Amino acid sequence: MCSSDLGSRAAASHTGKLTADGAIWRGLAAQFAIIDASSIDHALTTALIFTKHGQSPGTTIGGMGQGGGMTVLLADLCSRSGITAPVPSPATQAKMREALPTVTPSNPFDTGGVYLGGDGTELPRALRALAEEPSIGVMVIFAIPTHRDRTRVIIGAFVEATRNLPKPVIILSYDSDLSEAHRMMREIGRAHV
């Protein structure tokens, strides 16, 4: 599938008439619930997630972001992909608020200043409450902290919050130097992307 005139010209020299308008492919992909990867990285990451977790039980996520910017970015990414982040039930919101009283219990969930200070003991309860929300099929945690002294605390909270959780947990990270975080996540069998 080619999504540009330049791609079509390049393909014409190799596969000839197998090129077509990208809209045709996108329509076919939507009709059969095929993921239309937008890049090689997207395709490989998608393959990794399916290899680890299989097909998702639905199109709903429980999301957590590091601060407002990451939370908004996660919400926008989900929206563009047809994935919904249901509003947590009042009971779930109450559990989240009890664990982190200064943070708005939403989905995607902005954990506020927890990333920057404290021992992280309150974070697992809030994350676990969101992860256990019945309307959520997959838990997505976006952005591991870049402050090296905080990595162990925050990853420890992720590990504790998702231990024995009977649904997939995906960790999205923009940090290229997370060997310790990856080691900790591998130990409990969680995907790290």
C-alpha atoms as an extended CHARMM CRD file, in Angstrom:
* protein
*
       193  EXT
         1         1  MET       CA              0.0000000000        0.0000000000        0.0000000000  PROA      1               0.0000000000
         2         2  CYS       CA              1.2890000000        3.4260000000       -0.8840000000  PROA      2               0.0000000000
         3         3  SER       CA              0.0670000000        6.5380000000        0.8200000000  PROA      3               0.0000000000
         4         4  SER       CA              1.7570000000        9.1020000000       -1.4140000000  PROA      4               0.0000000000
         5         5  ASP       CA              2.4190000000        9.8000000000       -5.0850000000  PROA      5               0.0000000000
         6         6  LEU       CA              6.1590000000        9.4070000000       -4.4620000000  PROA      6               0.0000000000
         7         7  GLY       CA              5.5740000000        5.9820000000       -2.8760000000  PROA      7               0.0000000000
         8         8  SER       CA              3.4260000000        4.9410000000       -5.8410000000  PROA      8               0.0000000000
         9         9  ARG       CA              6.1470000000        5.9650000000       -8.2960000000  PROA      9               0.0000000000
        10        10  ALA       CA              8.7320000000        4.0260000000       -6.3060000000  PROA      10              0.0000000000
        11        11  ALA       CA              6.5130000000        0.9390000000       -6.1810000000  PROA      11              0.0000000000
        12        12  ALA       CA              5.7670000000        1.1420000000       -9.9100000000  PROA      12              0.0000000000
        13        13  SER       CA              9.4060000000        0.4090000000      -10.6620000000  PROA      13              0.0000000000
        14        14  HSD       CA              9.2550000000       -2.7400000000       -8.5260000000  PROA      14              0.0000000000
        15        15  THR       CA              5.7490000000       -4.2210000000       -8.2260000000  PROA      15              0.0000000000
        16        16  GLY       CA              4.0500000000       -2.4160000000      -11.0660000000  PROA      16              0.0000000000
        17        17  LYS       CA              0.2620000000       -2.4470000000      -10.8680000000  PROA      17              0.0000000000
        18        18  LEU       CA              0.0890000000       -3.4560000000       -7.1920000000  PROA      18              0.0000000000
        19        19  THR       CA             -0.1230000000        0.1860000000       -6.1830000000  PROA      19              0.0000000000
        20        20  ALA       CA             -3.4270000000        1.7980000000       -5.2610000000  PROA      20              0.0000000000
        21        21  ASP       CA             -4.7990000000        4.8610000000       -3.5590000000  PROA      21              0.0000000000
        22        22  GLY       CA             -4.1520000000        4.7450000000        0.2000000000  PROA      22              0.0000000000
        23        23  ALA       CA             -7.8390000000        5.4310000000        0.8510000000  PROA      23              0.0000000000
        24        24  ILE       CA             -8.7290000000        2.0320000000       -0.6270000000  PROA      24              0.0000000000
        25        25  TRP       CA             -6.3790000000        0.2460000000        1.7570000000  PROA      25              0.0000000000
        26        26  ARG       CA             -7.5410000000        2.2940000000        4.7650000000  PROA      26              0.0000000000
        27        27  GLY       CA            -11.1720000000        1.4310000000        3.9650000000  PROA      27              0.0000000000
        28        28  LEU       CA            -10.3660000000       -2.2690000000        3.6560000000  PROA      28              0.0000000000
        29        29  ALA       CA             -8.3450000000       -2.1990000000        6.8870000000  PROA      29              0.0000000000
        30        30  ALA       CA            -11.2090000000       -0.5160000000        8.7500000000  PROA      30              0.0000000000
        31        31  GLN       CA            -13.7420000000       -3.0060000000        7.3810000000  PROA      31              0.0000000000
        32        32  PHE       CA            -11.7480000000       -5.9990000000        8.6670000000  PROA      32              0.0000000000
        33        33  ALA       CA            -10.3290000000       -4.4230000000       11.8750000000  PROA      33              0.0000000000
        34        34  ILE       CA             -6.7730000000       -4.4530000000       10.4780000000  PROA      34              0.0000000000
        35        35  ILE       CA             -4.2650000000       -2.1730000000       12.1690000000  PROA      35              0.0000000000
        36        36  ASP       CA             -2.8590000000        0.1950000000        9.5680000000  PROA      36              0.0000000000
        37        37  ALA       CA              0.6540000000        0.8070000000       10.8960000000  PROA      37              0.0000000000
        38        38  SER       CA              1.8800000000        4.3050000000       10.1470000000  PROA      38              0.0000000000
        39        39  SER       CA              5.6050000000        3.4610000000       10.3500000000  PROA      39              0.0000000000
        40        40  ILE       CA              8.0520000000        0.5800000000       10.7450000000  PROA      40              0.0000000000
        41        41  ASP       CA              8.3020000000        1.3960000000       14.4700000000  PROA      41              0.0000000000
        42        42  HSD       CA              4.5030000000        1.2940000000       14.7590000000  PROA      42              0.0000000000
        43        43  ALA       CA              4.3510000000       -2.0690000000       12.9620000000  PROA      43              0.0000000000
        44        44  LEU       CA              7.0870000000       -3.6320000000       15.1110000000  PROA      44              0.0000000000
        45        45  THR       CA              5.6210000000       -2.3010000000       18.3550000000  PROA      45              0.0000000000
        46        46  THR       CA              2.1740000000       -3.5780000000       17.3850000000  PROA      46              0.0000000000
        47        47  ALA       CA              3.6190000000       -7.0000000000       16.5500000000  PROA      47              0.0000000000
        48        48  LEU       CA              5.4280000000       -7.0790000000       19.9150000000  PROA      48              0.0000000000
        49        49  ILE       CA              2.2390000000       -6.2610000000       21.8080000000  PROA      49              0.0000000000
        50        50  PHE       CA              0.1980000000       -8.9110000000       19.9460000000  PROA      50              0.0000000000
        51        51  THR       CA              2.9620000000      -11.4800000000       20.4730000000  PROA      51              0.0000000000
        52        52  LYS       CA              2.9800000000      -10.8000000000       24.1920000000  PROA      52              0.0000000000
        53        53  HSD       CA             -0.7520000000      -10.3330000000       24.8620000000  PROA      53              0.0000000000
        54        54  GLY       CA             -2.7200000000      -11.6130000000       21.8680000000  PROA      54              0.0000000000
        55        55  GLN       CA             -5.8330000000       -9.7960000000       20.7260000000  PROA      55              0.0000000000
        56        56  SER       CA             -7.2580000000       -7.2100000000       23.0900000000  PROA      56              0.0000000000
        57        57  PRO       CA            -10.5650000000       -8.0470000000       24.7570000000  PROA      57              0.0000000000
        58        58  GLY       CA            -11.9240000000       -4.7050000000       23.5730000000  PROA      58              0.0000000000
        59        59  THR       CA            -11.0900000000       -1.1390000000       22.6080000000  PROA      59              0.0000000000
        60        60  THR       CA            -11.0620000000        0.4370000000       26.0500000000  PROA      60              0.0000000000
        61        61  ILE       CA             -7.9960000000        1.4820000000       28.0150000000  PROA      61              0.0000000000
        62        62  GLY       CA             -7.1430000000        2.7130000000       31.4310000000  PROA      62              0.0000000000
        63        63  GLY       CA             -4.4080000000        5.2380000000       30.8290000000  PROA      63              0.0000000000
        64        64  MET       CA             -1.9050000000        6.9760000000       33.0640000000  PROA      64              0.0000000000
        65        65  GLY       CA              0.4110000000        9.7650000000       32.0160000000  PROA      65              0.0000000000
        66        66  GLN       CA              3.3200000000       11.5930000000       33.5590000000  PROA      66              0.0000000000
        67        67  GLY       CA              1.8170000000       15.0330000000       33.9360000000  PROA      67              0.0000000000
        68        68  GLY       CA             -0.8190000000       16.8780000000       31.9620000000  PROA      68              0.0000000000
        69        69  GLY       CA              1.0330000000       16.9940000000       28.6490000000  PROA      69              0.0000000000
        70        70  MET       CA              1.5830000000       13.2410000000       28.4890000000  PROA      70              0.0000000000
        71        71  THR       CA             -1.9840000000       12.5700000000       29.5840000000  PROA      71              0.0000000000
        72        72  VAL       CA             -3.4040000000       14.8050000000       26.8390000000  PROA      72              0.0000000000
        73        73  LEU       CA             -1.0760000000       13.2300000000       24.2590000000  PROA      73              0.0000000000
        74        74  LEU       CA             -2.2090000000        9.7410000000       25.3010000000  PROA      74              0.0000000000
        75        75  ALA       CA             -5.8670000000       10.7900000000       25.0870000000  PROA      75              0.0000000000
        76        76  ASP       CA             -5.3260000000       12.2360000000       21.5920000000  PROA      76              0.0000000000
        77        77  LEU       CA             -3.4600000000        9.1170000000       20.4110000000  PROA      77              0.0000000000
        78        78  CYS       CA             -6.2820000000        6.9060000000       21.6330000000  PROA      78              0.0000000000
        79        79  SER       CA             -8.9570000000        9.0870000000       20.0860000000  PROA      79              0.0000000000
        80        80  ARG       CA             -7.2710000000        9.0180000000       16.6710000000  PROA      80              0.0000000000
        81        81  SER       CA             -6.9910000000        5.2240000000       16.9010000000  PROA      81              0.0000000000
        82        82  GLY       CA            -10.6330000000        4.6030000000       17.8380000000  PROA      82              0.0000000000
        83        83  ILE       CA             -9.7300000000        3.5610000000       21.3840000000  PROA      83              0.0000000000
        84        84  THR       CA            -11.8540000000        4.8340000000       24.2510000000  PROA      84              0.0000000000
        85        85  ALA       CA            -10.8390000000        5.6710000000       27.7970000000  PROA      85              0.0000000000
        86        86  PRO       CA            -14.0530000000        5.2950000000       29.7960000000  PROA      86              0.0000000000
        87        87  VAL       CA            -14.7360000000        7.5770000000       32.7280000000  PROA      87              0.0000000000
        88        88  PRO       CA            -14.0430000000        5.5720000000       35.9050000000  PROA      88              0.0000000000
        89        89  SER       CA            -17.0790000000        4.6020000000       37.9490000000  PROA      89              0.0000000000
        90        90  PRO       CA            -17.7980000000        6.6350000000       41.0960000000  PROA      90              0.0000000000
        91        91  ALA       CA            -16.4890000000        3.7250000000       43.2200000000  PROA      91              0.0000000000
        92        92  THR       CA            -13.2050000000        3.6340000000       41.2750000000  PROA      92              0.0000000000
        93        93  GLN       CA            -12.8410000000        7.4070000000       41.4670000000  PROA      93              0.0000000000
        94        94  ALA       CA            -13.3320000000        7.2550000000       45.2320000000  PROA      94              0.0000000000
        95        95  LYS       CA            -10.5400000000        4.6620000000       45.5670000000  PROA      95              0.0000000000
        96        96  MET       CA             -8.2190000000        6.7580000000       43.3900000000  PROA      96              0.0000000000
        97        97  ARG       CA             -9.0360000000        9.9210000000       45.3580000000  PROA      97              0.0000000000
        98        98  GLU       CA             -8.4270000000        8.1060000000       48.6560000000  PROA      98              0.0000000000
        99        99  ALA       CA             -4.9480000000        7.0790000000       47.4930000000  PROA      99              0.0000000000
       100       100  LEU       CA             -4.0310000000       10.4340000000       45.9130000000  PROA      100             0.0000000000
       101       101  PRO       CA             -6.3470000000       13.1070000000       47.3770000000  PROA      101             0.0000000000
       102       102  THR       CA             -4.6950000000       16.0170000000       45.5340000000  PROA      102             0.0000000000
       103       103  VAL       CA             -5.0800000000       14.4800000000       42.0530000000  PROA      103             0.0000000000
       104       104  THR       CA             -8.2170000000       14.4130000000       39.8710000000  PROA      104             0.0000000000
       105       105  PRO       CA             -9.2860000000       10.7580000000       39.4000000000  PROA      105             0.0000000000
       106       106  SER       CA             -9.7690000000       10.6510000000       35.6360000000  PROA      106             0.0000000000
       107       107  ASN       CA             -8.9510000000        8.4290000000       32.6680000000  PROA      107             0.0000000000
       108       108  PRO       CA             -6.3580000000        8.9550000000       31.2910000000  PROA      108             0.0000000000
       109       109  PHE       CA             -5.0270000000        9.5850000000       34.7700000000  PROA      109             0.0000000000
       110       110  ASP       CA             -2.5650000000       12.4160000000       35.4460000000  PROA      110             0.0000000000
       111       111  THR       CA             -0.6620000000       11.4130000000       38.5870000000  PROA      111             0.0000000000
       112       112  GLY       CA              0.5610000000       14.9490000000       39.1450000000  PROA      112             0.0000000000
       113       113  GLY       CA              3.6670000000       15.5660000000       41.2500000000  PROA      113             0.0000000000
       114       114  VAL       CA              4.0230000000       11.9490000000       42.4120000000  PROA      114             0.0000000000
       115       115  TYR       CA              6.7220000000       11.5450000000       39.7770000000  PROA      115             0.0000000000
       116       116  LEU       CA              8.8610000000       14.2320000000       41.3500000000  PROA      116             0.0000000000
       117       117  GLY       CA              8.6700000000       13.4980000000       45.0640000000  PROA      117             0.0000000000
       118       118  GLY       CA              7.5820000000       11.1320000000       47.7920000000  PROA      118             0.0000000000
       119       119  ASP       CA              8.3170000000        7.4610000000       48.2370000000  PROA      119             0.0000000000
       120       120  GLY       CA              5.6570000000        6.3090000000       45.7560000000  PROA      120             0.0000000000
       121       121  THR       CA              3.6800000000        4.2880000000       48.2960000000  PROA      121             0.0000000000
       122       122  GLU       CA              0.3950000000        5.9700000000       47.3600000000  PROA      122             0.0000000000
       123       123  LEU       CA              0.7260000000        5.5040000000       43.5930000000  PROA      123             0.0000000000
       124       124  PRO       CA              0.1300000000        1.7130000000       43.3530000000  PROA      124             0.0000000000
       125       125  ARG       CA             -3.2730000000        1.9600000000       45.0900000000  PROA      125             0.0000000000
       126       126  ALA       CA             -4.4570000000        4.6570000000       42.7040000000  PROA      126             0.0000000000
       127       127  LEU       CA             -3.1770000000        2.8190000000       39.6150000000  PROA      127             0.0000000000
       128       128  ARG       CA             -4.5830000000       -0.4970000000       40.7860000000  PROA      128             0.0000000000
       129       129  ALA       CA             -7.9900000000        1.0630000000       41.3360000000  PROA      129             0.0000000000
       130       130  LEU       CA             -8.0210000000        2.3520000000       37.7530000000  PROA      130             0.0000000000
       131       131  ALA       CA             -6.6120000000       -0.9040000000       36.3510000000  PROA      131             0.0000000000
       132       132  GLU       CA             -9.3270000000       -2.9400000000       38.0890000000  PROA      132             0.0000000000
       133       133  GLU       CA            -12.1450000000       -0.7650000000       36.6720000000  PROA      133             0.0000000000
       134       134  PRO       CA            -14.4630000000       -3.3180000000       34.9690000000  PROA      134             0.0000000000
       135       135  SER       CA            -14.9850000000       -1.1560000000       31.8610000000  PROA      135             0.0000000000
       136       136  ILE       CA            -11.2350000000       -1.1800000000       31.0790000000  PROA      136             0.0000000000
       137       137  GLY       CA             -9.7340000000       -3.8660000000       28.8290000000  PROA      137             0.0000000000
       138       138  VAL       CA             -6.0640000000       -2.8200000000       28.7470000000  PROA      138             0.0000000000
       139       139  MET       CA             -3.9450000000       -0.6730000000       31.0710000000  PROA      139             0.0000000000
       140       140  VAL       CA             -1.5490000000        1.7620000000       29.3640000000  PROA      140             0.0000000000
       141       141  ILE       CA              1.1130000000        3.5610000000       31.3820000000  PROA      141             0.0000000000
       142       142  PHE       CA              2.6990000000        6.3710000000       29.3750000000  PROA      142             0.0000000000
       143       143  ALA       CA              6.1340000000        7.7910000000       30.1560000000  PROA      143             0.0000000000
       144       144  ILE       CA              8.6080000000        6.4040000000       32.6200000000  PROA      144             0.0000000000
       145       145  PRO       CA             10.3900000000        9.1610000000       34.5600000000  PROA      145             0.0000000000
       146       146  THR       CA             13.6230000000       10.5360000000       33.1930000000  PROA      146             0.0000000000
       147       147  HSD       CA             14.9710000000       11.4040000000       36.6470000000  PROA      147             0.0000000000
       148       148  ARG       CA             17.2690000000        8.4540000000       37.2990000000  PROA      148             0.0000000000
       149       149  ASP       CA             16.8660000000        8.5690000000       41.0770000000  PROA      149             0.0000000000
       150       150  ARG       CA             13.0790000000        8.2760000000       40.6510000000  PROA      150             0.0000000000
       151       151  THR       CA             13.0470000000        5.3700000000       38.1910000000  PROA      151             0.0000000000
       152       152  ARG       CA             13.2240000000        2.6200000000       40.8250000000  PROA      152             0.0000000000
       153       153  VAL       CA             10.4680000000        4.2470000000       42.9320000000  PROA      153             0.0000000000
       154       154  ILE       CA              8.0850000000        4.7700000000       40.0140000000  PROA      154             0.0000000000
       155       155  ILE       CA              8.7340000000        1.4290000000       38.3020000000  PROA      155             0.0000000000
       156       156  GLY       CA              8.3200000000       -0.2400000000       41.6840000000  PROA      156             0.0000000000
       157       157  ALA       CA              4.8910000000        1.3990000000       41.8990000000  PROA      157             0.0000000000
       158       158  PHE       CA              3.9780000000        0.1250000000       38.3990000000  PROA      158             0.0000000000
       159       159  VAL       CA              5.1010000000       -3.3920000000       39.3450000000  PROA      159             0.0000000000
       160       160  GLU       CA              3.1040000000       -3.3390000000       42.5670000000  PROA      160             0.0000000000
       161       161  ALA       CA             -0.0110000000       -1.8920000000       40.9050000000  PROA      161             0.0000000000
       162       162  THR       CA             -0.0940000000       -4.4260000000       38.0730000000  PROA      162             0.0000000000
       163       163  ARG       CA              1.0960000000       -7.5710000000       39.8570000000  PROA      163             0.0000000000
       164       164  ASN       CA             -1.2430000000      -10.4810000000       38.9670000000  PROA      164             0.0000000000
       165       165  LEU       CA             -3.5680000000       -8.1460000000       37.0580000000  PROA      165             0.0000000000
       166       166  PRO       CA             -5.5480000000      -10.3800000000       34.6610000000  PROA      166             0.0000000000
       167       167  LYS       CA             -5.4440000000       -7.8980000000       31.7840000000  PROA      167             0.0000000000
       168       168  PRO       CA             -2.6680000000       -6.6160000000       29.5390000000  PROA      168             0.0000000000
       169       169  VAL       CA             -0.4450000000       -3.7850000000       30.7660000000  PROA      169             0.0000000000
       170       170  ILE       CA              1.5340000000       -1.7740000000       28.2190000000  PROA      170             0.0000000000
       171       171  ILE       CA              4.3190000000        0.5810000000       29.2410000000  PROA      171             0.0000000000
       172       172  LEU       CA              5.0650000000        3.3220000000       26.6970000000  PROA      172             0.0000000000
       173       173  SER       CA              8.3300000000        5.1500000000       27.1810000000  PROA      173             0.0000000000
       174       174  TYR       CA             10.1590000000        7.9490000000       25.4290000000  PROA      174             0.0000000000
       175       175  ASP       CA             13.3500000000        7.3080000000       27.4190000000  PROA      175             0.0000000000
       176       176  SER       CA             16.1900000000        5.5330000000       25.6060000000  PROA      176             0.0000000000
       177       177  ASP       CA             18.1880000000        4.5940000000       28.7280000000  PROA      177             0.0000000000
       178       178  LEU       CA             15.9160000000        2.4760000000       30.8860000000  PROA      178             0.0000000000
       179       179  SER       CA             17.8020000000       -0.7880000000       31.3790000000  PROA      179             0.0000000000
       180       180  GLU       CA             16.8620000000       -0.9050000000       35.0740000000  PROA      180             0.0000000000
       181       181  ALA       CA             13.2040000000       -0.1990000000       34.3320000000  PROA      181             0.0000000000
       182       182  HSD       CA             13.1560000000       -2.8290000000       31.5850000000  PROA      182             0.0000000000
       183       183  ARG       CA             14.7910000000       -5.3920000000       33.8770000000  PROA      183             0.0000000000
       184       184  MET       CA             12.1900000000       -4.7650000000       36.5840000000  PROA      184             0.0000000000
       185       185  MET       CA              9.2950000000       -5.0310000000       34.1240000000  PROA      185             0.0000000000
       186       186  ARG       CA             10.7110000000       -8.2120000000       32.5170000000  PROA      186             0.0000000000
       187       187  GLU       CA             10.8990000000       -9.8150000000       35.9720000000  PROA      187             0.0000000000
       188       188  ILE       CA              7.1010000000       -9.7000000000       36.2860000000  PROA      188             0.0000000000
       189       189  GLY       CA              6.4890000000      -10.5610000000       32.6290000000  PROA      189             0.0000000000
       190       190  ARG       CA              5.1560000000       -7.1790000000       31.5200000000  PROA      190             0.0000000000
       191       191  ALA       CA              5.6460000000       -5.8130000000       28.0220000000  PROA      191             0.0000000000
       192       192  HSD       CA              7.9930000000       -2.8510000000       27.7880000000  PROA      192             0.0000000000
       193       193  VAL       CA              7.7920000000       -0.8580000000       24.5800000000  PROA      193             0.0000000000
